[in-house]
XYZ file of N, CA, C and O in Angstrom:
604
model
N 0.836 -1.182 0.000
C 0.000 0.000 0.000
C 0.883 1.248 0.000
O 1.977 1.180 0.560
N 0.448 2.503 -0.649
C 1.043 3.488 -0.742
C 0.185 4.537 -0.077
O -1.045 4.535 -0.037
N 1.142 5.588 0.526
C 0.261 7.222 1.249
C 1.518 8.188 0.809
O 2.065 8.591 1.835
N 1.874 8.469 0.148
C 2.604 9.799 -0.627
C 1.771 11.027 -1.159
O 0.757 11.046 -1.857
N 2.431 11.924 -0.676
C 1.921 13.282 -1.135
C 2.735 14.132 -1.112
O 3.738 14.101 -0.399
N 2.337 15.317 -2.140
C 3.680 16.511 -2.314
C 2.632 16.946 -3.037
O 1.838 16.504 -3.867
N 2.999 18.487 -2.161
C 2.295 19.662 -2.008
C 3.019 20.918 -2.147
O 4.107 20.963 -1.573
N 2.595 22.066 -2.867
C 3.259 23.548 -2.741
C 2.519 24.114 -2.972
O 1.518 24.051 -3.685
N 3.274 25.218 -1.923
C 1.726 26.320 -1.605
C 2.859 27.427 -0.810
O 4.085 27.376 -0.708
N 2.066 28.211 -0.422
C 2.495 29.214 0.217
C 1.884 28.802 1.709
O 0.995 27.990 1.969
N 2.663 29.637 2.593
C 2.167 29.197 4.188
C 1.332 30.442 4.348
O 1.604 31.524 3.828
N 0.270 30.186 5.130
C -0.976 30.776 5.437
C -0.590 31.877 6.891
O -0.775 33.094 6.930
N -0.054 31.055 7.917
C 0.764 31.665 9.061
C 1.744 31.411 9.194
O 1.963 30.447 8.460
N 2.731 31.721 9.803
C 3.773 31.117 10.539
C 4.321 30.256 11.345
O 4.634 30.765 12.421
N 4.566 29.110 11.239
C 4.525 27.851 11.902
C 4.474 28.229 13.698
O 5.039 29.091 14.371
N 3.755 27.404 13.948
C 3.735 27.370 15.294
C 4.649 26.225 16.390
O 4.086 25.131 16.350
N 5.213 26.218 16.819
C 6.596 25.133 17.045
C 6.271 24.777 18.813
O 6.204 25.768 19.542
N 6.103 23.571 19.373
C 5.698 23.258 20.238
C 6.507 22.072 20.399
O 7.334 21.598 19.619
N 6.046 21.570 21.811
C 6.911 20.295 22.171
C 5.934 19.329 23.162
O 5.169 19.716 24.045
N 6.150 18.255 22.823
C 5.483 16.608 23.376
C 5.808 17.315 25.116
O 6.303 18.392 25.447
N 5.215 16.024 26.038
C 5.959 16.698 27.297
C 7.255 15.649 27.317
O 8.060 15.642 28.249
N 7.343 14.795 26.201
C 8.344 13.934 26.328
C 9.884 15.200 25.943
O 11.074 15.025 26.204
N 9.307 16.226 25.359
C 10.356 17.451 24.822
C 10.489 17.094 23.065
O 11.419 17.678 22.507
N 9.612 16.174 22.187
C 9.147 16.210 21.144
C 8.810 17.591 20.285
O 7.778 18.259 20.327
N 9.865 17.781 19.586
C 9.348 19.198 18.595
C 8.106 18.657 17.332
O 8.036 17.628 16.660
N 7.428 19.608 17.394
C 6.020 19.621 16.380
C 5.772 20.719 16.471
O 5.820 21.439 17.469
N 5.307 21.092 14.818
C 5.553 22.069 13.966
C 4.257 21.606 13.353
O 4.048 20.451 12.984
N 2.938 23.154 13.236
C 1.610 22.950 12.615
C 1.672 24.111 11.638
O 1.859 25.214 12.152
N 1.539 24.052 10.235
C 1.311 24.821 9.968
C 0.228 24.788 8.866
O -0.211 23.643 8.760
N -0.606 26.038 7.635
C -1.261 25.604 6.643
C -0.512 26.186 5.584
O 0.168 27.212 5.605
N -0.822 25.059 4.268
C -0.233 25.661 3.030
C -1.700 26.305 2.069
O -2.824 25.807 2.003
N -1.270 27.325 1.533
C -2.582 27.773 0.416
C -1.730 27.418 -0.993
O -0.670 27.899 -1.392
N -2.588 26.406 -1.586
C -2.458 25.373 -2.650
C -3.769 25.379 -4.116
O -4.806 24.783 -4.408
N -2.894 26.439 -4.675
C -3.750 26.368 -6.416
C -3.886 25.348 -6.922
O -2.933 24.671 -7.308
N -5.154 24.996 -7.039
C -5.543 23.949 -7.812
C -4.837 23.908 -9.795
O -4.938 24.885 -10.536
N -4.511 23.224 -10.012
C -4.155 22.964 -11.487
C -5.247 23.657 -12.557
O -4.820 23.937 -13.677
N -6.555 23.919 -12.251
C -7.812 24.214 -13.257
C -8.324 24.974 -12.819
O -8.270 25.037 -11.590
N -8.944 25.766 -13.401
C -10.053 27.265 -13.325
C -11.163 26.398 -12.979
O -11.551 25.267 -13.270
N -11.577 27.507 -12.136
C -13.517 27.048 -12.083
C -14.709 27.542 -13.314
O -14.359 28.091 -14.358
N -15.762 27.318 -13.064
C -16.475 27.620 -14.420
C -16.342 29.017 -14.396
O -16.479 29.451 -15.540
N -16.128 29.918 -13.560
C -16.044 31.225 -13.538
C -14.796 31.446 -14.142
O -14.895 32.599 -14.563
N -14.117 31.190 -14.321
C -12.670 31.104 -14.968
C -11.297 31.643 -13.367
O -10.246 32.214 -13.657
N -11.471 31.480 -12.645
C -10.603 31.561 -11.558
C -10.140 30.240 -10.357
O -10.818 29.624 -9.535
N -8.545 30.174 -10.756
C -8.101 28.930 -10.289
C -8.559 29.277 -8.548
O -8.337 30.235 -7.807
N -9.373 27.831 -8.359
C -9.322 27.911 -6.603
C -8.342 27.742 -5.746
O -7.204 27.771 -6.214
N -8.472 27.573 -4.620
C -7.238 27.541 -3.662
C -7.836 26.749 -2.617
O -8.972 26.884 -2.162
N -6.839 25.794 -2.233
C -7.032 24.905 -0.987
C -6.378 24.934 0.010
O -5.220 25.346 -0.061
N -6.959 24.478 1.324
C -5.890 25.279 2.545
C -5.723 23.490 3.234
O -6.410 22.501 3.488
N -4.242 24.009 3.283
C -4.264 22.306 3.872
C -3.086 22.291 5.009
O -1.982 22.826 4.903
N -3.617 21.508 6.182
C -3.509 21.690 7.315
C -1.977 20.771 7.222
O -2.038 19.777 6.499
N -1.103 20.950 7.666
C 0.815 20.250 7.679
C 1.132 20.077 8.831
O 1.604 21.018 9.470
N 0.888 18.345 9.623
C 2.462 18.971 10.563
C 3.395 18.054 10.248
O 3.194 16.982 9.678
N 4.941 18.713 10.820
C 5.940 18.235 10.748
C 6.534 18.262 12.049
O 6.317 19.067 12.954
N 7.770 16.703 12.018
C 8.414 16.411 13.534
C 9.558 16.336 14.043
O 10.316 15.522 13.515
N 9.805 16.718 14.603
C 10.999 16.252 15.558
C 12.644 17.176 14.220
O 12.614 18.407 14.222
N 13.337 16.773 13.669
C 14.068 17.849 12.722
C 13.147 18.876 12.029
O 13.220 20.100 12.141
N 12.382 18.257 11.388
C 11.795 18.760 10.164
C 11.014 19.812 10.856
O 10.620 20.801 10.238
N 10.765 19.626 12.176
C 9.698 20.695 12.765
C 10.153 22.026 13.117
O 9.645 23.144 13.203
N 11.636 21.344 13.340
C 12.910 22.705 14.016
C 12.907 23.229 12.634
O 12.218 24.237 12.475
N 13.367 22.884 11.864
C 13.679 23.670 10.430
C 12.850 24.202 10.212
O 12.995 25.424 10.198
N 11.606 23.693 9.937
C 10.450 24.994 9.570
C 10.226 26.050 9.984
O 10.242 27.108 9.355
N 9.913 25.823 11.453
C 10.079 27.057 12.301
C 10.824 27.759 12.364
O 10.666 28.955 12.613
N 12.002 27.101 12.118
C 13.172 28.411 12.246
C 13.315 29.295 10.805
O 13.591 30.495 10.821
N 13.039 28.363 9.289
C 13.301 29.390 7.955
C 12.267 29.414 7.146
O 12.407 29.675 5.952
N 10.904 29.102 7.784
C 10.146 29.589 6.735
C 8.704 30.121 7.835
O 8.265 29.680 8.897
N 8.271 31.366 6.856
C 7.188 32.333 8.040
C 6.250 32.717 6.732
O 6.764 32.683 5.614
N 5.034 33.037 6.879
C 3.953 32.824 6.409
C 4.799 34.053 5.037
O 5.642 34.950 5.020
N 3.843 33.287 4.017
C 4.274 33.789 2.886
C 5.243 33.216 1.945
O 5.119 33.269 0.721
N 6.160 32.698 2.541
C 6.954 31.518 1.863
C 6.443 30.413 0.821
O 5.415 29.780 1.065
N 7.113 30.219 -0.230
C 6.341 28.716 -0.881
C 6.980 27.843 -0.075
O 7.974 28.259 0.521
N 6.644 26.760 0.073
C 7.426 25.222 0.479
C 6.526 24.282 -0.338
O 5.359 24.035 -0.643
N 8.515 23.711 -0.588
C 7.107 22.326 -1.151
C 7.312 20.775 0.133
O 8.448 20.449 0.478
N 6.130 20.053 0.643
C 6.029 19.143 1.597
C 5.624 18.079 0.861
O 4.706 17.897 0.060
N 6.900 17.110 1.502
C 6.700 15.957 1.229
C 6.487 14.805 2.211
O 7.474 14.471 2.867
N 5.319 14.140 2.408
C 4.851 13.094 3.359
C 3.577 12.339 2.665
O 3.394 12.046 1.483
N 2.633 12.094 4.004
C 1.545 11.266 3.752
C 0.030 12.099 4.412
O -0.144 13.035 5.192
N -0.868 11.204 3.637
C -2.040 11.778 4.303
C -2.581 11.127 5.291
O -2.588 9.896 5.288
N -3.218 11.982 6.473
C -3.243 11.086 8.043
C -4.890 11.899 8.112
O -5.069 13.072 7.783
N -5.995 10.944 8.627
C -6.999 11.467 8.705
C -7.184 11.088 10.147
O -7.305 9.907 10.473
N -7.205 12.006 10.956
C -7.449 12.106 12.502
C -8.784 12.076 12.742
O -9.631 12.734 12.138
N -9.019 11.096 13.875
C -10.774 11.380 14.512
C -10.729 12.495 15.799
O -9.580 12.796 16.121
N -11.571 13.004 16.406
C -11.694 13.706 17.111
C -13.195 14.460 17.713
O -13.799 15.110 16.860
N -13.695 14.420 18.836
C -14.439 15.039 19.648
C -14.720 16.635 19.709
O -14.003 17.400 20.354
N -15.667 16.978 19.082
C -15.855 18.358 19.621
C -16.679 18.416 21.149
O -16.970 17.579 22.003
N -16.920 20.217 20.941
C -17.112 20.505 22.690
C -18.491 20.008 22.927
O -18.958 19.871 24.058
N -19.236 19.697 21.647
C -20.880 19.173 21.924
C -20.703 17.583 21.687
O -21.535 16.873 21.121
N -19.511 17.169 22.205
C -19.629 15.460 21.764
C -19.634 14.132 20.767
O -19.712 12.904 20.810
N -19.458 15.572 19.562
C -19.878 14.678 18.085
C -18.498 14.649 17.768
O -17.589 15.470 17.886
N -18.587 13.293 17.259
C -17.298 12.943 16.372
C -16.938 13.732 15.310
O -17.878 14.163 14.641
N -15.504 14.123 14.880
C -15.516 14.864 13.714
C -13.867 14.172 13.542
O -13.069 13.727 14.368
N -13.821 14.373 11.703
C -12.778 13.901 11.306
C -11.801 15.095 10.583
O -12.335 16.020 9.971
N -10.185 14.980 10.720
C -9.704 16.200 10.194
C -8.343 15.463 9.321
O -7.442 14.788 9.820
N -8.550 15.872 7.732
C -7.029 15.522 7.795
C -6.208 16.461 7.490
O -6.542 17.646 7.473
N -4.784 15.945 7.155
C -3.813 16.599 7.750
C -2.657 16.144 6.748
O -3.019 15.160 6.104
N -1.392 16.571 6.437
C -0.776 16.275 5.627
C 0.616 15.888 6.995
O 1.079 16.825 7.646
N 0.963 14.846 7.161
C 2.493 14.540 8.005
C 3.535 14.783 6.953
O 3.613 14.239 5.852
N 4.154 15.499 7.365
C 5.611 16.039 6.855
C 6.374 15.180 6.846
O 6.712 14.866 7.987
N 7.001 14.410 5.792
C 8.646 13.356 6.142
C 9.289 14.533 5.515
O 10.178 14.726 6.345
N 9.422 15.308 4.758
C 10.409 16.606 4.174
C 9.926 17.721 3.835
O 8.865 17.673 3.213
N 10.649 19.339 4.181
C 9.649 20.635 3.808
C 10.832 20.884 3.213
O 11.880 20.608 3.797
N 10.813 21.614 1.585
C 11.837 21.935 1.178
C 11.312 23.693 0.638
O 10.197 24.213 0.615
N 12.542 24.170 0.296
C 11.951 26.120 -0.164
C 11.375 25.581 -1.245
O 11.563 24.377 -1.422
N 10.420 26.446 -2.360
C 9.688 26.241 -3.320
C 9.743 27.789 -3.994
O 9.154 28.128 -5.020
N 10.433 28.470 -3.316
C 11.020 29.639 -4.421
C 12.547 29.872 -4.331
O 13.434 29.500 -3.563
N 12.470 30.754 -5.597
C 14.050 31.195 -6.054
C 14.576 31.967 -4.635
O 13.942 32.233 -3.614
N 16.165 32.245 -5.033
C 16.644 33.158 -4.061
C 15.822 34.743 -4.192
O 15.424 35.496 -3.304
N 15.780 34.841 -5.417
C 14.993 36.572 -5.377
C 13.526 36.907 -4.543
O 13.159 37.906 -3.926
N 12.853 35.559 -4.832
C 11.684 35.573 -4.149
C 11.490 35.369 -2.846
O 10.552 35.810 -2.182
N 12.450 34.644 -2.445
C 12.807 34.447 -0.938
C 13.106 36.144 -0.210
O 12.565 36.592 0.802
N 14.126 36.842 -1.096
C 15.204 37.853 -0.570
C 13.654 38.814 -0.809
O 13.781 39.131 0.374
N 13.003 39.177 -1.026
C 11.887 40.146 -1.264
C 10.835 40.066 -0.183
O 10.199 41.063 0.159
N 10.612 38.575 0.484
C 9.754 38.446 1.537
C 10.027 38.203 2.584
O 9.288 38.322 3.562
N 11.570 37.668 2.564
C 11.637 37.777 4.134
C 13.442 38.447 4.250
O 14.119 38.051 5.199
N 13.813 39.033 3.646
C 14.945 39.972 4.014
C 15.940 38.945 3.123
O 15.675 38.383 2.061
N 17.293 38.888 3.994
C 18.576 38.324 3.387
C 18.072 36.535 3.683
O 17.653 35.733 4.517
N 18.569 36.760 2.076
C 17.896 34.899 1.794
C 19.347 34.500 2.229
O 19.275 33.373 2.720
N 20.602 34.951 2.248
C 21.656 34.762 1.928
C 21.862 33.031 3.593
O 22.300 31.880 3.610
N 21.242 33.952 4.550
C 21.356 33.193 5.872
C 20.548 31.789 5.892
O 20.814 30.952 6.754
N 19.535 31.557 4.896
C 19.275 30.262 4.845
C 19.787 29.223 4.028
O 19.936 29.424 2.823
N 20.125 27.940 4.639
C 20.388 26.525 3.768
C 19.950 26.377 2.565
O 18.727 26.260 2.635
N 20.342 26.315 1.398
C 20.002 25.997 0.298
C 19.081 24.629 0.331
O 18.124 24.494 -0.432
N 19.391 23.831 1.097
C 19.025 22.098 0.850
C 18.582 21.917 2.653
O 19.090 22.282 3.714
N 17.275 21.093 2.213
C 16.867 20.673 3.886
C 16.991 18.859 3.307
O 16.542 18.462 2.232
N 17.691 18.012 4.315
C 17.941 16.739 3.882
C 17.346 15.975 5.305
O 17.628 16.546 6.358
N 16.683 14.940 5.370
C 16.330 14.181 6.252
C 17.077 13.723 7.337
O 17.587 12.777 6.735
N 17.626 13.629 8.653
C 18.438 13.123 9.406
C 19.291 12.076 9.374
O 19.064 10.924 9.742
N 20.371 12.565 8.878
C 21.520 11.049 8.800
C 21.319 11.072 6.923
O 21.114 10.002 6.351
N 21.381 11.993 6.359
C 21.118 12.303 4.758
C 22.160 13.053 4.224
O 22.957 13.538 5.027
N 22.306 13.229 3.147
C 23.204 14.316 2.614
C 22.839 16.070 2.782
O 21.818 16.689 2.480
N 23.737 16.391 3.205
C 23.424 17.852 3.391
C 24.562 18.427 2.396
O 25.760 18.257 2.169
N 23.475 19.210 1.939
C 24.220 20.669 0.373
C 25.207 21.534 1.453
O 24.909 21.785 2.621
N 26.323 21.881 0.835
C 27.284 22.890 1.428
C 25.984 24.326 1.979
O 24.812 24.359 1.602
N 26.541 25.181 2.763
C 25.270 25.728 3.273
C 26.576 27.154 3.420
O 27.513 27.320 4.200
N 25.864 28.243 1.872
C 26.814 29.709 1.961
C 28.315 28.595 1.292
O 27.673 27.981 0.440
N 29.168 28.260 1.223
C 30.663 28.334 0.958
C 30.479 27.966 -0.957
O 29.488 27.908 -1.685
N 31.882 27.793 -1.197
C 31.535 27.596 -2.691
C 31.206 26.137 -3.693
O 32.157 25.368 -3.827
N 30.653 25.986 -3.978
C 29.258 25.308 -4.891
C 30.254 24.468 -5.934
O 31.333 24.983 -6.224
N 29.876 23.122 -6.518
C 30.246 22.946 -8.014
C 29.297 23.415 -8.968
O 29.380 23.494 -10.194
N 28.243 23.756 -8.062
C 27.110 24.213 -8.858
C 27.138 25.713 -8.842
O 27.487 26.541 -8.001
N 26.273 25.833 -11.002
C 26.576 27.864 -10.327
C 24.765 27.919 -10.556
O 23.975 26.981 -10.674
N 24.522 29.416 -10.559
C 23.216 29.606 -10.549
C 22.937 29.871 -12.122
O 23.836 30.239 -12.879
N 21.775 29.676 -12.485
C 21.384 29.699 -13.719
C 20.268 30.855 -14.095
O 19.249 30.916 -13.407
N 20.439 31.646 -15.042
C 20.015 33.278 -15.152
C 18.378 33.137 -15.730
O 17.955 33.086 -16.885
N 17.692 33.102 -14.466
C 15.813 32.665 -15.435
C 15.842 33.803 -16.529
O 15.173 33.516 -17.522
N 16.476 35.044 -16.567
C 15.776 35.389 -17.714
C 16.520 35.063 -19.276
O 16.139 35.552 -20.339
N 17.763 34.032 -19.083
C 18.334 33.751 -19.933
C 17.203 33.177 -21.270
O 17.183 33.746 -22.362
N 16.156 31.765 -20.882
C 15.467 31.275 -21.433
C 16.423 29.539 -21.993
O 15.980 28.428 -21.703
N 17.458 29.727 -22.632
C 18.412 28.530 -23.030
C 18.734 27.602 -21.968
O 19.473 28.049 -21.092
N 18.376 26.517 -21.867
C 18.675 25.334 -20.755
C 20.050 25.096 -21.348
O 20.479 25.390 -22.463
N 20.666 24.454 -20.263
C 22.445 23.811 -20.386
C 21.988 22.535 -20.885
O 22.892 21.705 -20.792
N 20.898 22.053 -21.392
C 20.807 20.316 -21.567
C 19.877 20.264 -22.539
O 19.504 19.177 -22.978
């Protein structure tokens, strides 16, 4: 059986970063997510979808990305049961985070939340490869308004 999902959107708020009482980091946040198609009115909708992420992945969020950001999240879909205050069952789902990566360029980053320069290029899973972070690259950057791909 398979539960994969990957999502990009922009964040709705700013992650909220909390801890288990075991001292468990968890990280809630929402992404606002354009649908691929216009409605009959001719305007693409938008879906708000509820993310958390744990324990690394929860620290990282919180610490480099704040509402307005794209990210793109990669995990599974988890449909939670739950009690409201009048007793009735209600169901919520939720997207679990195994990876949140940036989902915009450096310019778009540097315009919404100041010097992009201070964040990691690459977020890698625990015990994963991590991208050099600021020093020098084999990789260079590639000019979007060039238009010509290298391949």
């Amino acid at each position: 059986m398979l539960n994969k999902i990957f999502i990009m959107g922009r964040l709705t708020r700013d992650p909220e970063l909390r801890r288990t009482q075991s001292g468990t980091a968890v990280t809630s946040f929402s992404l606002a997510v354009e649908r691929d198609f216009k409605s009959q009115g001719g305007e693409k909708e938008t879906d708000f979808i509820d993310v958390v992420a744990w324990r690394n992945t929860a620290e990282f969020v919180a610490k480099y990305f704040t509402k307005g950001r794209m990210a793109v999240v990669e995990g599974r879909l988890q449909i939670r049961g739950w009690q409201d205050k009048d007793g009735n069952n209600r169901r919520t789902a939720e997207v679990v985070a195994d990876n949140v990566y940036f989902g915009d360029s450096k310019r778009d980053g540097a315009e919404r939340s100041g010097d992009y320069n201070s964040y990691p290029s690459y977020s890698a899973p625990a015990g994963g490869y991590t991208a050099p972070v600021g020093g020098a690259s084999d990789f260079s950057e590639i000019d979007e308004e060039d238009g010509d791909l290298p391949f």
